[in-house]
Amino acid sequence: MGGQHGVTYRLDPARNRARIQRLGEFRVLGLHQIPQGAEIASAVLVRRESGFYLQVTGYLPKETLAARQKFPHPVGVDLGVRDKLTLSGGLKVDFEVPETPRLNRLQRRLFRTKPGSKNREHLRHLLRREHGRIANRRRDAQNKVLAFLRRYPAVAFQEDFVKGWSASFGRQVHHSGIGGLKARLRNSLATPLPVERFERTTGECSACGEALEVPLSARVVACPRCGRTEDRDLNAARVILRKGLGLSPNQALGVDRSEVTPMEREAAVRILGSNPWVRVSFLGEVGSPALWCREEITHQIGV
Ligand SMILES: [Zn+2]
């Protein structure tokens, strides 16, 4: 859509509505995510398999950007297998975007159609559209997680078998959920601190560096040398932070702080809470690994 904002078209982010000359007014989901005070430069109507999209470009006043302060300390991230992230400060993010009941319904219906029939073609089209919608949600969840991680001055994470994954599971796995996030981490952060994928991170005490035997099923690790007991993933996140910074266990004292600051908490709720499939929990109390309190986040995304 060319033209000038306010003349040939007008966006109303507060009400999630757009008015376009000759087309009239309609609802645009997610428009409320445009920050207040943004000056809209252009809006382009794009057609994709999954529907119509409005691509909006805008400018933010300098003061708004300055308000997006960095957190004062670096962070280590443990990337779980099932769309879970644990941050060394004691914050867990869960961003599983499930397949929809509609997708399953369409797949069952497709299965019952005759090969080459019009009905089958139509269902194929609906399925592609539904896949597109789910992929958008996953991409948005990833974007929110990356936006939050960008607030840290440096982010340590462990390199993974992303290439191997895509070969064995195909592109779907690679671009959705945690696999896609891993692939995007390195290029999305101002200061990525990658830790070699062969480095020991789970089987090591974050406090003293002692090697630990950690069975796959163990949620908590206990160190026989220093006596520290900790949530398995939190321990790994702290080891990753230390190794990412290139420090030895006794150099790292105080770096691997284990408490969520009010600033992090506020930003986590604001940034991550705007996607309904992203959940955040905070470590309830330092030293009590079983105590994670889940904070329910209200979101405004439309139906
Ligand atoms: Zn120890």
mmCIF file of C-alpha atoms and ligand atoms in Angstrom:
data_model
loop_
_atom_site.group_PDB
_atom_site.id
_atom_site.type_symbol
_atom_site.label_atom_id
_atom_site.label_comp_id
_atom_site.label_asym_id
_atom_site.label_seq_id
_atom_site.Cartn_x
_atom_site.Cartn_y
_atom_site.Cartn_z
ATOM 1 C CA MET A 1 0.000 0.000 0.000
ATOM 2 C CA GLY A 2 1.621 3.224 -0.993
ATOM 3 C CA GLY A 3 0.394 6.614 0.041
ATOM 4 C CA GLN A 4 0.598 8.546 3.221
ATOM 5 C CA HIS A 5 -0.371 7.434 6.690
ATOM 6 C CA GLY A 6 -3.500 9.261 7.757
ATOM 7 C CA VAL A 7 -4.436 10.071 4.154
ATOM 8 C CA THR A 8 -4.758 6.925 2.019
ATOM 9 C CA TYR A 9 -4.686 4.614 5.022
ATOM 10 C CA ARG A 10 -4.881 4.829 8.783
ATOM 11 C CA LEU A 11 -3.804 2.334 11.439
ATOM 12 C CA ASP A 12 -5.417 2.245 14.845
ATOM 13 C CA PRO A 13 -3.107 0.025 16.964
ATOM 14 C CA ALA A 14 -5.147 0.449 20.151
ATOM 15 C CA ARG A 15 -8.225 -1.045 18.475
ATOM 16 C CA ASN A 16 -6.354 -3.477 16.161
ATOM 17 C CA ARG A 17 -8.004 -1.894 13.140
ATOM 18 C CA ALA A 18 -6.857 -0.475 9.815
ATOM 19 C CA ARG A 19 -8.735 1.713 7.375
ATOM 20 C CA ILE A 20 -7.637 1.739 3.770
ATOM 21 C CA GLN A 21 -8.933 3.993 1.042
ATOM 22 C CA ARG A 22 -11.333 2.141 -1.274
ATOM 23 C CA LEU A 23 -11.127 -1.046 0.860
ATOM 24 C CA GLY A 24 -12.730 0.216 4.031
ATOM 25 C CA GLU A 25 -12.002 -0.666 7.636
ATOM 26 C CA PHE A 26 -10.973 -4.106 8.874
ATOM 27 C CA ARG A 27 -9.423 -5.871 11.816
ATOM 28 C CA VAL A 28 -5.674 -6.586 11.849
ATOM 29 C CA LEU A 29 -4.474 -8.945 14.573
ATOM 30 C CA GLY A 30 -1.368 -7.972 16.503
ATOM 31 C CA LEU A 31 -1.464 -4.315 15.481
ATOM 32 C CA HIS A 32 -1.405 -3.409 19.170
ATOM 33 C CA GLN A 33 2.248 -4.541 19.240
ATOM 34 C CA ILE A 34 3.267 -1.325 17.459
ATOM 35 C CA PRO A 35 4.736 0.775 20.283
ATOM 36 C CA GLN A 36 3.022 3.995 21.258
ATOM 37 C CA GLY A 37 4.634 7.040 19.722
ATOM 38 C CA ALA A 38 5.909 5.141 16.684
ATOM 39 C CA GLU A 39 5.813 7.138 13.465
ATOM 40 C CA ILE A 40 4.474 4.905 10.726
ATOM 41 C CA ALA A 41 6.431 5.163 7.465
ATOM 42 C CA SER A 42 4.706 2.559 5.318
ATOM 43 C CA ALA A 43 2.237 -0.298 5.414
ATOM 44 C CA VAL A 44 2.214 -2.958 2.720
ATOM 45 C CA LEU A 45 -0.520 -5.513 2.226
ATOM 46 C CA VAL A 46 1.085 -8.926 1.623
ATOM 47 C CA ARG A 47 -0.626 -12.100 0.510
ATOM 48 C CA ARG A 48 0.728 -15.425 1.755
ATOM 49 C CA GLU A 49 -0.573 -18.965 1.726
ATOM 50 C CA SER A 50 -1.844 -18.545 5.273
ATOM 51 C CA GLY A 51 -3.710 -15.292 4.573
ATOM 52 C CA PHE A 52 -3.251 -11.536 4.241
ATOM 53 C CA TYR A 53 -0.649 -9.666 6.249
ATOM 54 C CA LEU A 54 0.095 -6.025 6.844
ATOM 55 C CA GLN A 55 3.821 -5.278 6.826
ATOM 56 C CA VAL A 56 4.354 -2.096 8.803
ATOM 57 C CA THR A 57 7.578 -0.076 8.930
ATOM 58 C CA GLY A 58 7.932 2.749 11.422
ATOM 59 C CA TYR A 59 10.291 4.965 13.362
ATOM 60 C CA LEU A 60 10.631 5.195 17.122
ATOM 61 C CA PRO A 61 11.607 8.397 18.918
ATOM 62 C CA LYS A 62 15.133 8.288 20.362
ATOM 63 C CA GLU A 63 13.886 8.501 23.955
ATOM 64 C CA THR A 64 11.900 5.280 23.515
ATOM 65 C CA LEU A 65 14.967 3.433 22.289
ATOM 66 C CA ALA A 66 17.078 4.767 25.154
ATOM 67 C CA ALA A 67 14.462 3.470 27.593
ATOM 68 C CA ARG A 68 15.184 -0.054 26.358
ATOM 69 C CA GLN A 69 18.043 -0.372 28.743
ATOM 70 C CA LYS A 70 20.372 -3.311 28.801
ATOM 71 C CA PHE A 71 20.450 -5.447 31.896
ATOM 72 C CA PRO A 72 23.734 -4.879 33.739
ATOM 73 C CA HIS A 73 24.985 -8.497 33.714
ATOM 74 C CA PRO A 74 25.640 -11.287 31.187
ATOM 75 C CA VAL A 75 23.541 -14.446 31.172
ATOM 76 C CA GLY A 76 23.997 -18.161 30.443
ATOM 77 C CA VAL A 77 21.220 -20.055 28.661
ATOM 78 C CA ASP A 78 20.523 -23.754 28.831
ATOM 79 C CA LEU A 79 18.455 -24.800 25.823
ATOM 80 C CA GLY A 80 16.283 -27.764 26.651
ATOM 81 C CA VAL A 81 15.022 -30.268 24.139
ATOM 82 C CA ARG A 82 11.363 -29.468 24.542
ATOM 83 C CA ASP A 83 11.151 -25.747 23.810
ATOM 84 C CA LYS A 84 12.444 -24.784 27.207
ATOM 85 C CA LEU A 85 15.097 -22.281 28.153
ATOM 86 C CA THR A 86 16.680 -21.869 31.558
ATOM 87 C CA LEU A 87 18.603 -18.682 32.285
ATOM 88 C CA SER A 88 21.464 -18.588 34.776
ATOM 89 C CA GLY A 89 19.686 -15.855 36.762
ATOM 90 C CA GLY A 90 16.824 -18.182 37.655
ATOM 91 C CA LEU A 91 14.250 -17.656 34.933
ATOM 92 C CA LYS A 92 12.636 -20.384 32.857
ATOM 93 C CA VAL A 93 10.944 -19.799 29.520
ATOM 94 C CA ASP A 94 8.671 -22.331 27.903
ATOM 95 C CA PHE A 95 7.514 -21.570 24.379
ATOM 96 C CA GLU A 96 5.818 -24.600 23.025
ATOM 97 C CA VAL A 97 3.392 -23.766 20.242
ATOM 98 C CA PRO A 98 1.189 -26.821 19.793
ATOM 99 C CA GLU A 99 -0.366 -28.087 16.601
ATOM 100 C CA THR A 100 -4.018 -27.120 16.386
ATOM 101 C CA PRO A 101 -7.060 -29.408 16.583
ATOM 102 C CA ARG A 102 -8.015 -27.948 13.198
ATOM 103 C CA LEU A 103 -4.761 -29.262 11.695
ATOM 104 C CA ASN A 104 -5.506 -32.773 12.940
ATOM 105 C CA ARG A 105 -9.084 -32.571 11.661
ATOM 106 C CA LEU A 106 -7.937 -31.469 8.212
ATOM 107 C CA GLN A 107 -5.358 -34.256 8.084
ATOM 108 C CA ARG A 108 -8.001 -36.862 8.909
ATOM 109 C CA ARG A 109 -10.342 -35.462 6.257
ATOM 110 C CA LEU A 110 -7.576 -35.421 3.647
ATOM 111 C CA PHE A 111 -6.883 -39.060 4.355
ATOM 112 C CA ARG A 112 -10.456 -39.956 3.405
ATOM 113 C CA THR A 113 -10.457 -38.143 0.036
ATOM 114 C CA LYS A 114 -9.799 -39.749 -3.348
ATOM 115 C CA PRO A 115 -6.424 -39.094 -4.985
ATOM 116 C CA GLY A 116 -6.702 -36.455 -7.692
ATOM 117 C CA SER A 117 -10.120 -35.238 -6.537
ATOM 118 C CA LYS A 118 -11.040 -31.553 -6.258
ATOM 119 C CA ASN A 119 -11.850 -32.089 -2.609
ATOM 120 C CA ARG A 120 -8.331 -33.362 -1.955
ATOM 121 C CA GLU A 121 -6.806 -30.324 -3.667
ATOM 122 C CA HIS A 122 -8.970 -28.030 -1.567
ATOM 123 C CA LEU A 123 -8.006 -29.778 1.677
ATOM 124 C CA ARG A 124 -4.343 -29.614 0.698
ATOM 125 C CA HIS A 125 -4.713 -25.861 0.335
ATOM 126 C CA LEU A 126 -6.409 -25.535 3.753
ATOM 127 C CA LEU A 127 -3.680 -27.654 5.319
ATOM 128 C CA ARG A 128 -0.904 -25.521 3.865
ATOM 129 C CA ARG A 129 -2.656 -22.459 5.250
ATOM 130 C CA GLU A 130 -2.988 -23.991 8.715
ATOM 131 C CA HIS A 131 0.689 -25.031 8.691
ATOM 132 C CA GLY A 132 1.557 -21.450 7.776
ATOM 133 C CA ARG A 133 -0.433 -20.098 10.710
ATOM 134 C CA ILE A 134 1.261 -22.412 13.191
ATOM 135 C CA ALA A 135 4.685 -21.547 11.741
ATOM 136 C CA ASN A 136 3.892 -17.848 12.232
ATOM 137 C CA ARG A 137 3.055 -18.422 15.869
ATOM 138 C CA ARG A 138 6.307 -20.319 16.390
ATOM 139 C CA ARG A 139 8.304 -17.636 14.638
ATOM 140 C CA ASP A 140 6.646 -14.981 16.790
ATOM 141 C CA ALA A 141 7.424 -16.937 19.981
ATOM 142 C CA GLN A 142 11.074 -17.182 18.872
ATOM 143 C CA ASN A 143 11.149 -13.451 18.092
ATOM 144 C CA LYS A 144 9.900 -12.628 21.584
ATOM 145 C CA VAL A 145 12.509 -14.873 23.240
ATOM 146 C CA LEU A 146 15.300 -13.350 21.118
ATOM 147 C CA ALA A 147 14.077 -9.801 21.865
ATOM 148 C CA PHE A 148 14.311 -10.591 25.562
ATOM 149 C CA LEU A 149 17.790 -12.158 25.289
ATOM 150 C CA ARG A 150 19.023 -9.105 23.370
ATOM 151 C CA ARG A 151 18.573 -7.080 26.540
ATOM 152 C CA TYR A 152 21.556 -8.825 28.109
ATOM 153 C CA PRO A 153 24.974 -7.366 27.320
ATOM 154 C CA ALA A 154 26.272 -10.881 26.509
ATOM 155 C CA VAL A 155 24.599 -14.268 26.192
ATOM 156 C CA ALA A 156 26.414 -17.592 26.636
ATOM 157 C CA PHE A 157 24.875 -20.705 25.081
ATOM 158 C CA GLN A 158 26.063 -24.097 23.968
ATOM 159 C CA GLU A 159 26.458 -24.795 20.281
ATOM 160 C CA ASP A 160 24.368 -27.661 19.085
ATOM 161 C CA PHE A 161 23.950 -30.221 16.351
ATOM 162 C CA VAL A 162 21.671 -27.935 14.389
ATOM 163 C CA LYS A 163 23.044 -29.116 11.063
ATOM 164 C CA GLY A 164 22.649 -32.771 12.014
ATOM 165 C CA TRP A 165 19.098 -32.081 13.142
ATOM 166 C CA SER A 166 17.971 -30.606 9.877
ATOM 167 C CA ALA A 167 19.408 -33.568 8.005
ATOM 168 C CA SER A 168 17.526 -36.119 10.068
ATOM 169 C CA PHE A 169 14.257 -34.331 10.807
ATOM 170 C CA GLY A 170 13.881 -32.009 7.860
ATOM 171 C CA ARG A 171 13.268 -28.300 7.687
ATOM 172 C CA GLN A 172 10.135 -28.319 9.841
ATOM 173 C CA VAL A 173 12.029 -29.131 13.025
ATOM 174 C CA HIS A 174 14.879 -26.884 12.067
ATOM 175 C CA HIS A 175 12.789 -23.757 11.762
ATOM 176 C CA SER A 176 10.226 -24.296 14.472
ATOM 177 C CA GLY A 177 10.565 -24.152 18.210
ATOM 178 C CA ILE A 178 13.872 -24.563 19.959
ATOM 179 C CA GLY A 179 15.767 -25.859 16.895
ATOM 180 C CA GLY A 180 15.013 -22.671 14.982
ATOM 181 C CA LEU A 181 15.880 -20.584 17.998
ATOM 182 C CA LYS A 182 19.276 -22.262 18.301
ATOM 183 C CA ALA A 183 19.940 -21.640 14.640
ATOM 184 C CA ARG A 184 19.093 -17.949 15.032
ATOM 185 C CA LEU A 185 20.903 -17.281 18.335
ATOM 186 C CA ARG A 186 24.378 -16.616 17.012
ATOM 187 C CA ASN A 187 23.284 -13.976 14.508
ATOM 188 C CA SER A 188 20.610 -12.378 16.659
ATOM 189 C CA LEU A 189 22.668 -11.319 19.639
ATOM 190 C CA ALA A 190 24.972 -8.337 20.040
ATOM 191 C CA THR A 191 27.533 -10.387 21.998
ATOM 192 C CA PRO A 192 27.046 -14.131 21.584
ATOM 193 C CA LEU A 193 29.328 -16.258 23.772
ATOM 194 C CA PRO A 194 29.155 -19.712 22.169
ATOM 195 C CA VAL A 195 30.389 -22.634 24.222
ATOM 196 C CA GLU A 196 31.819 -25.623 22.312
ATOM 197 C CA ARG A 197 29.247 -28.357 21.931
ATOM 198 C CA PHE A 198 31.638 -30.953 23.361
ATOM 199 C CA GLU A 199 32.157 -28.984 26.581
ATOM 200 C CA ARG A 200 30.744 -30.627 29.692
ATOM 201 C CA THR A 201 27.881 -28.491 31.002
ATOM 202 C CA THR A 202 25.273 -30.727 32.634
ATOM 203 C CA GLY A 203 27.699 -33.071 34.395
ATOM 204 C CA GLU A 204 29.550 -30.433 36.324
ATOM 205 C CA CYS A 205 28.933 -28.493 39.533
ATOM 206 C CA SER A 206 28.436 -24.798 38.768
ATOM 207 C CA ALA A 207 29.895 -23.782 42.113
ATOM 208 C CA CYS A 208 33.141 -25.761 42.355
ATOM 209 C CA GLY A 209 33.622 -27.401 38.939
ATOM 210 C CA GLU A 210 33.442 -30.961 40.286
ATOM 211 C CA ALA A 211 32.448 -33.586 37.703
ATOM 212 C CA LEU A 212 29.000 -34.991 38.494
ATOM 213 C CA GLU A 213 27.170 -38.153 37.505
ATOM 214 C CA VAL A 214 23.790 -36.879 36.369
ATOM 215 C CA PRO A 215 21.248 -39.471 35.225
ATOM 216 C CA LEU A 216 18.914 -38.314 32.434
ATOM 217 C CA SER A 217 15.932 -38.478 34.751
ATOM 218 C CA ALA A 218 17.439 -36.327 37.513
ATOM 219 C CA ARG A 219 15.811 -32.895 37.804
ATOM 220 C CA VAL A 220 18.151 -31.816 40.599
ATOM 221 C CA VAL A 221 21.922 -32.151 40.874
ATOM 222 C CA ALA A 222 23.767 -32.508 44.185
ATOM 223 C CA CYS A 223 27.524 -31.961 44.459
ATOM 224 C CA PRO A 224 29.370 -34.352 46.801
ATOM 225 C CA ARG A 225 32.347 -31.977 47.062
ATOM 226 C CA CYS A 226 30.811 -28.597 47.959
ATOM 227 C CA GLY A 227 27.336 -29.745 48.906
ATOM 228 C CA ARG A 228 25.463 -27.514 46.476
ATOM 229 C CA THR A 229 22.040 -28.738 45.376
ATOM 230 C CA GLU A 230 20.486 -27.146 42.334
ATOM 231 C CA ASP A 231 17.935 -27.485 39.581
ATOM 232 C CA ARG A 232 19.577 -29.483 36.785
ATOM 233 C CA ASP A 233 19.008 -26.940 33.999
ATOM 234 C CA LEU A 234 19.870 -23.954 36.190
ATOM 235 C CA ASN A 235 23.170 -25.625 37.122
ATOM 236 C CA ALA A 236 23.886 -26.184 33.406
ATOM 237 C CA ALA A 237 22.990 -22.547 32.551
ATOM 238 C CA ARG A 238 25.443 -21.334 35.184
ATOM 239 C CA VAL A 239 28.222 -23.607 33.918
ATOM 240 C CA ILE A 240 27.528 -22.359 30.369
ATOM 241 C CA LEU A 241 27.792 -18.729 31.529
ATOM 242 C CA ARG A 242 31.113 -19.373 33.253
ATOM 243 C CA LYS A 243 32.550 -21.242 30.264
ATOM 244 C CA GLY A 244 31.201 -18.650 27.832
ATOM 245 C CA LEU A 245 33.072 -15.980 29.783
ATOM 246 C CA GLY A 246 36.156 -18.198 29.850
ATOM 247 C CA LEU A 247 36.406 -18.244 33.646
ATOM 248 C CA SER A 248 37.443 -20.965 36.078
ATOM 249 C CA PRO A 249 35.036 -21.894 38.931
ATOM 250 C CA ASN A 250 36.762 -19.722 41.554
ATOM 251 C CA GLN A 251 37.038 -16.756 39.189
ATOM 252 C CA ALA A 252 33.328 -16.873 38.530
ATOM 253 C CA LEU A 253 32.161 -16.143 42.072
ATOM 254 C CA GLY A 254 29.394 -13.579 41.912
ATOM 255 C CA VAL A 255 29.116 -13.688 38.132
ATOM 256 C CA ASP A 256 26.619 -16.496 38.178
ATOM 257 C CA ARG A 257 24.158 -14.661 40.369
ATOM 258 C CA SER A 258 21.034 -16.619 40.989
ATOM 259 C CA GLU A 259 18.244 -14.137 41.365
ATOM 260 C CA VAL A 260 15.940 -12.429 38.933
ATOM 261 C CA THR A 261 16.163 -8.646 39.186
ATOM 262 C CA PRO A 262 12.949 -6.557 39.149
ATOM 263 C CA MET A 263 14.099 -5.119 35.799
ATOM 264 C CA GLU A 264 14.385 -8.602 34.266
ATOM 265 C CA ARG A 265 11.077 -9.642 35.729
ATOM 266 C CA GLU A 266 9.299 -6.599 34.327
ATOM 267 C CA ALA A 267 10.881 -7.008 30.872
ATOM 268 C CA ALA A 268 10.147 -10.764 30.825
ATOM 269 C CA VAL A 269 6.473 -10.178 31.533
ATOM 270 C CA ARG A 270 6.195 -7.352 29.016
ATOM 271 C CA ILE A 271 8.171 -8.851 26.113
ATOM 272 C CA LEU A 272 7.425 -12.554 26.488
ATOM 273 C CA GLY A 273 3.900 -12.090 27.797
ATOM 274 C CA SER A 274 2.661 -10.672 24.499
ATOM 275 C CA ASN A 275 2.730 -14.146 22.922
ATOM 276 C CA PRO A 276 0.118 -16.455 24.464
ATOM 277 C CA TRP A 277 2.275 -19.559 23.917
ATOM 278 C CA VAL A 278 5.259 -18.263 25.844
ATOM 279 C CA ARG A 279 5.306 -18.998 29.567
ATOM 280 C CA VAL A 280 7.758 -17.645 32.098
ATOM 281 C CA SER A 281 8.516 -18.928 35.567
ATOM 282 C CA PHE A 282 10.905 -17.539 38.141
ATOM 283 C CA LEU A 283 13.052 -19.337 40.662
ATOM 284 C CA GLY A 284 11.100 -18.897 43.869
ATOM 285 C CA GLU A 285 13.899 -18.933 46.374
ATOM 286 C CA VAL A 286 17.652 -19.185 46.094
ATOM 287 C CA GLY A 287 18.840 -22.591 47.199
ATOM 288 C CA SER A 288 15.518 -24.390 46.905
ATOM 289 C CA PRO A 289 15.712 -25.920 43.450
ATOM 290 C CA ALA A 290 12.273 -27.479 43.473
ATOM 291 C CA LEU A 291 10.571 -24.182 44.015
ATOM 292 C CA TRP A 292 9.673 -22.597 40.728
ATOM 293 C CA CYS A 293 6.740 -20.298 40.871
ATOM 294 C CA ARG A 294 4.773 -19.940 37.712
ATOM 295 C CA GLU A 295 3.605 -16.491 36.916
ATOM 296 C CA GLU A 296 0.536 -16.366 34.761
ATOM 297 C CA ILE A 297 0.870 -13.711 32.170
ATOM 298 C CA THR A 298 -2.052 -11.903 30.696
ATOM 299 C CA HIS A 299 -1.910 -11.242 26.994
ATOM 300 C CA GLN A 300 -3.943 -9.242 24.583
ATOM 301 C CA ILE A 301 -3.638 -11.151 21.347
ATOM 302 C CA GLY A 302 -6.995 -11.337 19.569
ATOM 303 C CA VAL A 303 -8.872 -14.426 18.585
HETATM 304 ZN ZN ZN B 1 30.422 -28.454 43.915
#
